[in-house]
PDB file of C-alpha atoms in Angstrom:
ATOM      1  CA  UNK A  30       4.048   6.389 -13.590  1.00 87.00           C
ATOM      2  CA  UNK A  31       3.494   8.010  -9.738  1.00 88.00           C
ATOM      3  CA  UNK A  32       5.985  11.082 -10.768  1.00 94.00           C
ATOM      4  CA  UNK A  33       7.976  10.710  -8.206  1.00 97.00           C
ATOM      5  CA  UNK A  34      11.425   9.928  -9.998  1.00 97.00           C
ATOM      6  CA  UNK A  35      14.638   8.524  -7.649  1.00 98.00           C
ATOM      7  CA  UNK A  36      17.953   7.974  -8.900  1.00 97.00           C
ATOM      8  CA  UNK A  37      19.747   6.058  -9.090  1.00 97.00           C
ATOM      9  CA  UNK A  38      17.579   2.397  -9.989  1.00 97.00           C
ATOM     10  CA  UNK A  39      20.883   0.262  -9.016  1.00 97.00           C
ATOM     11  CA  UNK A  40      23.706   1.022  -6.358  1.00 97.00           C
ATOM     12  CA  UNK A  41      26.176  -1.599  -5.650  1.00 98.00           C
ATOM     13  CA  UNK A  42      29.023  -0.790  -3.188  1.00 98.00           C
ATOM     14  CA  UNK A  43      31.359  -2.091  -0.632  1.00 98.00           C
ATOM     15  CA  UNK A  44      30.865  -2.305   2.751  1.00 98.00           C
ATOM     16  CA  UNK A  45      31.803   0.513   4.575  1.00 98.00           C
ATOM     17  CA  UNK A  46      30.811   3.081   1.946  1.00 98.00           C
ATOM     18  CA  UNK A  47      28.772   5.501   1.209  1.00 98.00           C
ATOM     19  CA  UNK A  48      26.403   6.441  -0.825  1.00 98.00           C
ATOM     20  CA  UNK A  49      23.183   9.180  -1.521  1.00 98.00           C
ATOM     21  CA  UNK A  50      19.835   8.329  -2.941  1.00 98.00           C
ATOM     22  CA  UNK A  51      18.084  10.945  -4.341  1.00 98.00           C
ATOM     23  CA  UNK A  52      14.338  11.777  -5.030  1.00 98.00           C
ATOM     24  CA  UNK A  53      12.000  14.225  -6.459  1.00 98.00           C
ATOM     25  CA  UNK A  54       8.308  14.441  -5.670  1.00 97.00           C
ATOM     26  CA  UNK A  55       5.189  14.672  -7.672  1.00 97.00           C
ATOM     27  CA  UNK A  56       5.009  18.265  -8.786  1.00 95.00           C
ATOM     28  CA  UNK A  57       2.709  20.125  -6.359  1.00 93.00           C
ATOM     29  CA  UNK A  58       3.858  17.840  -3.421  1.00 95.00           C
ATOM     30  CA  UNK A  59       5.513  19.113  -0.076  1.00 94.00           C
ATOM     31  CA  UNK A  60       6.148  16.229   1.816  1.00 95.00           C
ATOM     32  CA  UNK A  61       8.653  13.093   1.008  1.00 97.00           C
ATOM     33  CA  UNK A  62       8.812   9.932   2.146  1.00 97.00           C
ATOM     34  CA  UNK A  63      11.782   7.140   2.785  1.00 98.00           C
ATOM     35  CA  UNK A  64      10.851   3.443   2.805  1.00 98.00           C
ATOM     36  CA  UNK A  65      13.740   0.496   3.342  1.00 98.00           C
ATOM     37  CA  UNK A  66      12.002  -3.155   1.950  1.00 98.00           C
ATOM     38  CA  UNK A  67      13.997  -5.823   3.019  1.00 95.00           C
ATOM     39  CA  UNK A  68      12.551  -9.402   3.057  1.00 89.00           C
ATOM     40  CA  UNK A  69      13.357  -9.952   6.984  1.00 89.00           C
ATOM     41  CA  UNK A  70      12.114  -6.428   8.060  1.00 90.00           C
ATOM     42  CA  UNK A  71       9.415  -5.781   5.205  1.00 94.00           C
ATOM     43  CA  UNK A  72       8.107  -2.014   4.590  1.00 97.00           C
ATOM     44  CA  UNK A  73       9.671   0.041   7.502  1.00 96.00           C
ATOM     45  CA  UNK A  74       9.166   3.458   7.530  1.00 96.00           C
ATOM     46  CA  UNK A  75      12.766   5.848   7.621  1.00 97.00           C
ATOM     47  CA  UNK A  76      11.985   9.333   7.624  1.00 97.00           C
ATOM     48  CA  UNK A  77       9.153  12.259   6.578  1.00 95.00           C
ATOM     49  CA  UNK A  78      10.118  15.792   5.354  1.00 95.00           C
ATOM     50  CA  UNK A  79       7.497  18.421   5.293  1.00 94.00           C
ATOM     51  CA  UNK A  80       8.553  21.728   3.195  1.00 94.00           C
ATOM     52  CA  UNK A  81      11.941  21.624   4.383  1.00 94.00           C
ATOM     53  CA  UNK A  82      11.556  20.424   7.634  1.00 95.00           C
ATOM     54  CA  UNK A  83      11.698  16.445   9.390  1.00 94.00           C
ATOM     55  CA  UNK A  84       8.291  15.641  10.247  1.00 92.00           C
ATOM     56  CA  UNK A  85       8.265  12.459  11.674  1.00 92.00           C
ATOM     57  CA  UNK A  86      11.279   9.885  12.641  1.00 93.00           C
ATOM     58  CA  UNK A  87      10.758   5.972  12.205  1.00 93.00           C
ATOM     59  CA  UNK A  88      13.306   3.697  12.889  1.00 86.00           C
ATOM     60  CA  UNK A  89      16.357   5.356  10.847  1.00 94.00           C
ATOM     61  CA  UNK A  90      19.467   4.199  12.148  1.00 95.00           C
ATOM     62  CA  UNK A  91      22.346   6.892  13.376  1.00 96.00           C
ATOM     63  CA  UNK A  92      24.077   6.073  10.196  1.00 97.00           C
ATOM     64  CA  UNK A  93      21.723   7.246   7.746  1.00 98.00           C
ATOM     65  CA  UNK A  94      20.454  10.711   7.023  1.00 97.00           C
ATOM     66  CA  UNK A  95      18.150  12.762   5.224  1.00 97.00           C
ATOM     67  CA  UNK A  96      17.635  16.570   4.211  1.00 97.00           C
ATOM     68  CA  UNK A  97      14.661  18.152   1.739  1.00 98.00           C
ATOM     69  CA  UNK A  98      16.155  20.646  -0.055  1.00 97.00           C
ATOM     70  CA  UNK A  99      14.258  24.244  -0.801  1.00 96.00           C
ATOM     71  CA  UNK A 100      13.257  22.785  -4.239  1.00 95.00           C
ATOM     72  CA  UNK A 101      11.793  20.235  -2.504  1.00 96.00           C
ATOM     73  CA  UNK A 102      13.673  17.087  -3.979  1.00 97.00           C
ATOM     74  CA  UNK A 103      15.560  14.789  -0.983  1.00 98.00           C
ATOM     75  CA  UNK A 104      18.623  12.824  -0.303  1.00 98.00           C
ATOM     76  CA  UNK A 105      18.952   9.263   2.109  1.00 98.00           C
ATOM     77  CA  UNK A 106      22.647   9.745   2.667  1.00 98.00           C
ATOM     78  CA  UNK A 107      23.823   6.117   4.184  1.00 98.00           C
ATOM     79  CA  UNK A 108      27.171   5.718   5.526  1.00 98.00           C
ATOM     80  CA  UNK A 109      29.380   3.181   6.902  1.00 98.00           C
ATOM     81  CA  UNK A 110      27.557   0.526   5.193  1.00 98.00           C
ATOM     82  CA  UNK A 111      26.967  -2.755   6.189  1.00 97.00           C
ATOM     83  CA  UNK A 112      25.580  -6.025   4.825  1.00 97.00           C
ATOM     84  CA  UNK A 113      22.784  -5.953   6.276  1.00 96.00           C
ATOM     85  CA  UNK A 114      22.009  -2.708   4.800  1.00 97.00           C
ATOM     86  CA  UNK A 115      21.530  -4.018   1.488  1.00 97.00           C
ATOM     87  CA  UNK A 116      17.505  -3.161   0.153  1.00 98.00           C
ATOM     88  CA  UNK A 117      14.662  -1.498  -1.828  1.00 98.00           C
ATOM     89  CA  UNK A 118      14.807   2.252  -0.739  1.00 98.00           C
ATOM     90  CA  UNK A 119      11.420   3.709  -1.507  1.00 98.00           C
ATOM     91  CA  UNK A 120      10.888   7.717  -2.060  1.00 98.00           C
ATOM     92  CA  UNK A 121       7.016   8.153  -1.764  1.00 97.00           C
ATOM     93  CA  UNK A 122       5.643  12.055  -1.731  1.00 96.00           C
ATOM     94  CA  UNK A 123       1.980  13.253  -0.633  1.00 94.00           C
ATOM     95  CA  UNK A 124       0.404  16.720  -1.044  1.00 90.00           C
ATOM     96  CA  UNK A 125       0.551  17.526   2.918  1.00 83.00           C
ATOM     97  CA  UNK A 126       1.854  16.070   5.983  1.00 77.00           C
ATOM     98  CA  UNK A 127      -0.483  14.573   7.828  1.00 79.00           C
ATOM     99  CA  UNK A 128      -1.985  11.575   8.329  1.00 78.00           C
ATOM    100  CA  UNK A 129      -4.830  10.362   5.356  1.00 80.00           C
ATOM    101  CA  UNK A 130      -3.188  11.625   2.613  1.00 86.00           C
ATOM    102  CA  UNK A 131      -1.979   8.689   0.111  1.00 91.00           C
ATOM    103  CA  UNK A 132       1.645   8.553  -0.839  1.00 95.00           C
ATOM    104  CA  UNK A 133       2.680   8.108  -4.347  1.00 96.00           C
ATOM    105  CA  UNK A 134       6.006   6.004  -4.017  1.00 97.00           C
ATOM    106  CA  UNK A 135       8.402   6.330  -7.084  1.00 97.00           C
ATOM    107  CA  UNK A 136      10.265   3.173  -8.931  1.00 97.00           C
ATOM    108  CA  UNK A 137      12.667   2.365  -5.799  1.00 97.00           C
ATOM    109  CA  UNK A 138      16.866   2.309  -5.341  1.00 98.00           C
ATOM    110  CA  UNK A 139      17.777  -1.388  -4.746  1.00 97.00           C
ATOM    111  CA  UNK A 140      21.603  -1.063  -2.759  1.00 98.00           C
ATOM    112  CA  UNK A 141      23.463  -3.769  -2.695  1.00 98.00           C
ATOM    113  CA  UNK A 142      26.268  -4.239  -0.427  1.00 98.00           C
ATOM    114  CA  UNK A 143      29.085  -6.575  -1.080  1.00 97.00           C
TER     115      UNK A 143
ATOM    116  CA  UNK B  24       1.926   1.485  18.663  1.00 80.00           C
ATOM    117  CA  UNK B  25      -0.362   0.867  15.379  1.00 90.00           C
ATOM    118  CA  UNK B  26       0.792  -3.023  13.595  1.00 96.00           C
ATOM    119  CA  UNK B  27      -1.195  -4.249  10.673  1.00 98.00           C
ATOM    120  CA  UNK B  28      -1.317  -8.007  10.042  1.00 98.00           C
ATOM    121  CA  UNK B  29      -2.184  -9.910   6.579  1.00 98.00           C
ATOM    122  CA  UNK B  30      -1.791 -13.111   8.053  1.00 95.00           C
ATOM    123  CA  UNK B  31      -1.861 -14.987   4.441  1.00 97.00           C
ATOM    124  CA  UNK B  32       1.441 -14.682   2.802  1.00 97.00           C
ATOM    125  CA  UNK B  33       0.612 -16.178  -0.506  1.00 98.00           C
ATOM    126  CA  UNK B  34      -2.461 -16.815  -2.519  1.00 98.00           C
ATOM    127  CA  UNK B  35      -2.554 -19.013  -5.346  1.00 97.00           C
ATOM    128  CA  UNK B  36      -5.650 -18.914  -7.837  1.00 97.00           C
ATOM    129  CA  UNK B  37      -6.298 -20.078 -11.521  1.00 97.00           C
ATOM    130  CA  UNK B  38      -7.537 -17.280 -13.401  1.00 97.00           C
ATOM    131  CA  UNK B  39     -11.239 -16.218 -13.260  1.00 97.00           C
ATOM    132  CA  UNK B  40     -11.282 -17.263  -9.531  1.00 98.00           C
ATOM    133  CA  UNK B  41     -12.256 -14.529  -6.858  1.00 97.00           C
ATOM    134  CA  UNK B  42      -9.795 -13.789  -4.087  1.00 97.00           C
ATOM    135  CA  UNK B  43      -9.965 -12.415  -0.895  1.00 97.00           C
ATOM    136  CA  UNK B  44      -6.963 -10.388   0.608  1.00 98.00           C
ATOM    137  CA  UNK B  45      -7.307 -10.292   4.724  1.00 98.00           C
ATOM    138  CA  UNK B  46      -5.593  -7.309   6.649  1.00 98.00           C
ATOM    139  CA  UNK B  47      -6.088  -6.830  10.256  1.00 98.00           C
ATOM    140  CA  UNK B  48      -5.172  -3.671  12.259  1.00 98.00           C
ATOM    141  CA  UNK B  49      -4.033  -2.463  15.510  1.00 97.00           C
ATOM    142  CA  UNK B  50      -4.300   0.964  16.535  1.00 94.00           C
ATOM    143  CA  UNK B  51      -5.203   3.570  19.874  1.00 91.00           C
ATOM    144  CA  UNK B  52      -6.112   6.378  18.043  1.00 89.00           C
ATOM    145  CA  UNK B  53      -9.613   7.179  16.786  1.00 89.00           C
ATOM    146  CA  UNK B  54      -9.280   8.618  13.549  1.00 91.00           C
ATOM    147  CA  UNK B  55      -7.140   7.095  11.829  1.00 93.00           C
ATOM    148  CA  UNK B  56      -6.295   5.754   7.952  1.00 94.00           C
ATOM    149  CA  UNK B  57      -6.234   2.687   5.693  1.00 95.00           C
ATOM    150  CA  UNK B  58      -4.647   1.703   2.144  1.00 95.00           C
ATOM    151  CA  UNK B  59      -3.995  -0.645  -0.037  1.00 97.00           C
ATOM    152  CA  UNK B  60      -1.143  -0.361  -2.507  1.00 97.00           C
ATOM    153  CA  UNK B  61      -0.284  -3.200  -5.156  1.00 97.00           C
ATOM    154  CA  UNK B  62       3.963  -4.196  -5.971  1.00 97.00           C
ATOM    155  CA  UNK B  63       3.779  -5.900  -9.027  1.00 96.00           C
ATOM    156  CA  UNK B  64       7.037  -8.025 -10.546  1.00 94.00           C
ATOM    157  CA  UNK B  65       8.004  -4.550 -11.480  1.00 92.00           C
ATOM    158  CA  UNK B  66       8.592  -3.728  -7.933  1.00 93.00           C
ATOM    159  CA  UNK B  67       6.956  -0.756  -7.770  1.00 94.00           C
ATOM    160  CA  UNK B  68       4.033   0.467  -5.332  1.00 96.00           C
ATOM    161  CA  UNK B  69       0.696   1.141  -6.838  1.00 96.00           C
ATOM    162  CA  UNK B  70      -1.696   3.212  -4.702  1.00 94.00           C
ATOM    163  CA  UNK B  71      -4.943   1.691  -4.851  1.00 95.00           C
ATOM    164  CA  UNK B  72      -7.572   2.923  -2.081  1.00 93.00           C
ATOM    165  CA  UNK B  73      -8.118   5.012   1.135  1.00 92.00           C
ATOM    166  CA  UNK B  74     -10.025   4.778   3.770  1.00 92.00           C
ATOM    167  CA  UNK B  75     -10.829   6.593   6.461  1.00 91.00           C
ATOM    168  CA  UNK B  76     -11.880   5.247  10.407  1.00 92.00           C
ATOM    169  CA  UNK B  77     -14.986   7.244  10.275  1.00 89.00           C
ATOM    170  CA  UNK B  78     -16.339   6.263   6.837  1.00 86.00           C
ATOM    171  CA  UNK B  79     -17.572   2.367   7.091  1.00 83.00           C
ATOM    172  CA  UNK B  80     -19.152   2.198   3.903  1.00 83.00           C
ATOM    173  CA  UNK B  81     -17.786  -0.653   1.242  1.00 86.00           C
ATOM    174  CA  UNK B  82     -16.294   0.487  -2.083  1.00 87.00           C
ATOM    175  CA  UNK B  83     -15.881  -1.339  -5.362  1.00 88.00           C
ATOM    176  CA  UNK B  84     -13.912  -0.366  -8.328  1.00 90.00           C
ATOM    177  CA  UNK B  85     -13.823  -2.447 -11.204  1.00 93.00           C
ATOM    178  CA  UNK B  86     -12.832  -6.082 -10.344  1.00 95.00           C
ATOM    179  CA  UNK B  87     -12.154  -4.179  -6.951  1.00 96.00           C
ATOM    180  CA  UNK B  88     -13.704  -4.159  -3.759  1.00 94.00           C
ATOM    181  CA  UNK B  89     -13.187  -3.491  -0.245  1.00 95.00           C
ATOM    182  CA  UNK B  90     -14.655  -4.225   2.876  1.00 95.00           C
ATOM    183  CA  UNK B  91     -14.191  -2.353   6.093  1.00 95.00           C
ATOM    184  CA  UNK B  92     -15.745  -3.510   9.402  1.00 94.00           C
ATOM    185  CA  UNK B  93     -14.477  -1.181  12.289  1.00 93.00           C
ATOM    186  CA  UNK B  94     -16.204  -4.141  14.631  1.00 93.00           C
ATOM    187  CA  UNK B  95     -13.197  -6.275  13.954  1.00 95.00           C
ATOM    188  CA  UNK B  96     -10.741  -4.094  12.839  1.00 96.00           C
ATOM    189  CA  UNK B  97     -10.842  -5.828   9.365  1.00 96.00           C
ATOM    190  CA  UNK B  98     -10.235  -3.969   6.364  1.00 96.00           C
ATOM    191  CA  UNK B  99     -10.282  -7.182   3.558  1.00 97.00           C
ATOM    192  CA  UNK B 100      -9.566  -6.649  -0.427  1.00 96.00           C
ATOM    193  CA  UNK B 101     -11.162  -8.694  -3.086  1.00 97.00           C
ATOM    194  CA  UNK B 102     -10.473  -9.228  -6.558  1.00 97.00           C
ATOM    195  CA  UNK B 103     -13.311 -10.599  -8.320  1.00 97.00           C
ATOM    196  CA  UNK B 104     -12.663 -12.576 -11.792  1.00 97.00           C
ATOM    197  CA  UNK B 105      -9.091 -12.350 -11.205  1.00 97.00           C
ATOM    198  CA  UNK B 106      -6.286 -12.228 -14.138  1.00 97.00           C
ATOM    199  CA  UNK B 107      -3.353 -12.598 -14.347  1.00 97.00           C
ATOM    200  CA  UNK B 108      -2.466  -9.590 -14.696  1.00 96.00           C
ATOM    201  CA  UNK B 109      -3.582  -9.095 -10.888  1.00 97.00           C
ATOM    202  CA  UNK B 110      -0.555 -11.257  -9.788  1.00 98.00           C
ATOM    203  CA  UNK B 111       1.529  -9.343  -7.352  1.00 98.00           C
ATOM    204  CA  UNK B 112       2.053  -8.306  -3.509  1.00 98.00           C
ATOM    205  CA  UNK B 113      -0.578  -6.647  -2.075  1.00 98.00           C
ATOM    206  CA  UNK B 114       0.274  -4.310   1.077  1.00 98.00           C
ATOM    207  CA  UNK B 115      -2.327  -3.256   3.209  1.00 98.00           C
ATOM    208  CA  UNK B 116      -1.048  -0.417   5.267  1.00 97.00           C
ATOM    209  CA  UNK B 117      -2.304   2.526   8.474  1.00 95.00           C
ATOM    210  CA  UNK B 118      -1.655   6.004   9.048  1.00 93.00           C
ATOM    211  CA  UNK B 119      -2.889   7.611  12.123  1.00 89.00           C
ATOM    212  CA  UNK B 120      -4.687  11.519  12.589  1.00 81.00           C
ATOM    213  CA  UNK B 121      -2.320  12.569  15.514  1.00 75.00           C
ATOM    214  CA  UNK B 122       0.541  15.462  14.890  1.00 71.00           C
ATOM    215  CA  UNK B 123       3.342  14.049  15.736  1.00 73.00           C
ATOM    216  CA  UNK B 124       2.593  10.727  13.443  1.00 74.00           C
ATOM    217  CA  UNK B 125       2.810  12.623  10.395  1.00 80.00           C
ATOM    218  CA  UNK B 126       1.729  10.543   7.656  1.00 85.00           C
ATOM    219  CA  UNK B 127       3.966   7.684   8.454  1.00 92.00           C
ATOM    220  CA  UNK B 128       2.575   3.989   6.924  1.00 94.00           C
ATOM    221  CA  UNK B 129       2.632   1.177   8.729  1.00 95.00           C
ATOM    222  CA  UNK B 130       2.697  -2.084   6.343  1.00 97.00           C
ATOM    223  CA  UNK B 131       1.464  -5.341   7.046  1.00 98.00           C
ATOM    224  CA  UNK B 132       4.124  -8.116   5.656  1.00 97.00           C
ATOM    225  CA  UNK B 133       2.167  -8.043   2.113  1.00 98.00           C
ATOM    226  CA  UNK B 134       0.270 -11.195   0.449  1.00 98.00           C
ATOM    227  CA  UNK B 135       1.731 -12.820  -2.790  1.00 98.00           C
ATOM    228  CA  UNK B 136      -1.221 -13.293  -4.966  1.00 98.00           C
ATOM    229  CA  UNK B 137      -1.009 -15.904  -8.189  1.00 98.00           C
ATOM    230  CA  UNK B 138      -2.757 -16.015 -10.486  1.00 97.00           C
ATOM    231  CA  UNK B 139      -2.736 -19.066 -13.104  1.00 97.00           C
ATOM    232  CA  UNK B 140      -3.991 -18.896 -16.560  1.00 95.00           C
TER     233      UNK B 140
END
């Protein structure tokens, strides 16, 4: 068990919903992670939050957000979803933001859109 | 822009047989970060080692060890005795020093590794 917990473990929903995956870090950790795993586009990185505050962009599309929250837990809000959207959504936390520090990934929200 | 490449996408081994993991990287900045992380059937990611640009030296742990040669931008894994227990994808991944990276990984494509009793 990393500690990080997300919620929920299973989403299924319709094309154009939406939906909000949620996460809580490791206790003592300021800085979450999102991860989509899809088997065409592997591992991609989303998004980093740092104490609040976006720390680093990957390549999150328009439709899909993110906020940290003061007690340090974080939403991936995804809207207007699509097919192709349909993946393993990783939360990972670390202790700081910068590169060298290992991320602890929690147990993954696998979306499924029908 | 940083890439890693594990250009093996599955293994296949009968139990008790070593196996060696490749991972190749791609990067411009000097200091910079590698891992290893392990997704078993269970699907989640297991953190297994860090290493950093400026630190050459070879670790084992266990059944474990690693092998980093800055020469060829090789950072290799390999399980030694393997069970099969060790069957999973293995991700080898890089995170670079400067700011405005953050911490962001960059995964190779991960190598299926079975392991027959």
């Amino acid at each position: 068990d990393s500690g990080v917990t997300q919620t929920p473990k299973h989403l299924i929903t319709a094309t154009g919903q939406r939906v909000t995956l949620r996460c809580s870090p490791r206790s003592g950790d300021l800085s979450v992670y999102w991860y989509q795993q899809s088997l065409d586009q592997g591992l991609q990185f989303l998004i980093q939050y740092y104490n609040g505050e976006e720390r680093a962009k990957g390549n999150i599309l328009e439709r899909f957000s993110a906020q940290q929250f003061p007690d340090l837990h974080s939403e991936l809000n995804l809207s207007s979803l699509e097919l192709g959207d349909s993946a393993l959504y990783f939360c990972a936390s670390s202790v700081m933001d910068r590169g060298g520090y290992e991320q602890y990934f929690g147990p993954g929200t696998r979306l499924t859109v029908t | 822009a940083q890439k890693v490449t594990q250009a093996q996408t599955e293994i296949s081994v009968v139990e008790k047989e070593d196996v060696t993991l490749d991972c190749v990287y791609e990067t411009r900045d000097t200091t910079y970060y590698l891992f290893w992380y392990k997704q078993p059937p269970s699907g989640e990611l297991v953190f297994l080692i860090r290493r950093n640009s400026f630190d050459e030296q070879n670790e084992i742990s266990g059944r474990y060890s690693w092998n980093f040669q800055k020469s060829t931008s090789s950072f290799n894994f390999t399980i030694t005795a393997s069970q099969v227990v060790d069957s999973a994808v293995y991700f080898c991944a890089l995170s670079e020093a400067y700011k405005a990276a953050g911490n962001k990984l960059t995964f190779g494509g991960g190598t299926r590794v079975l392991v027959k009793p």
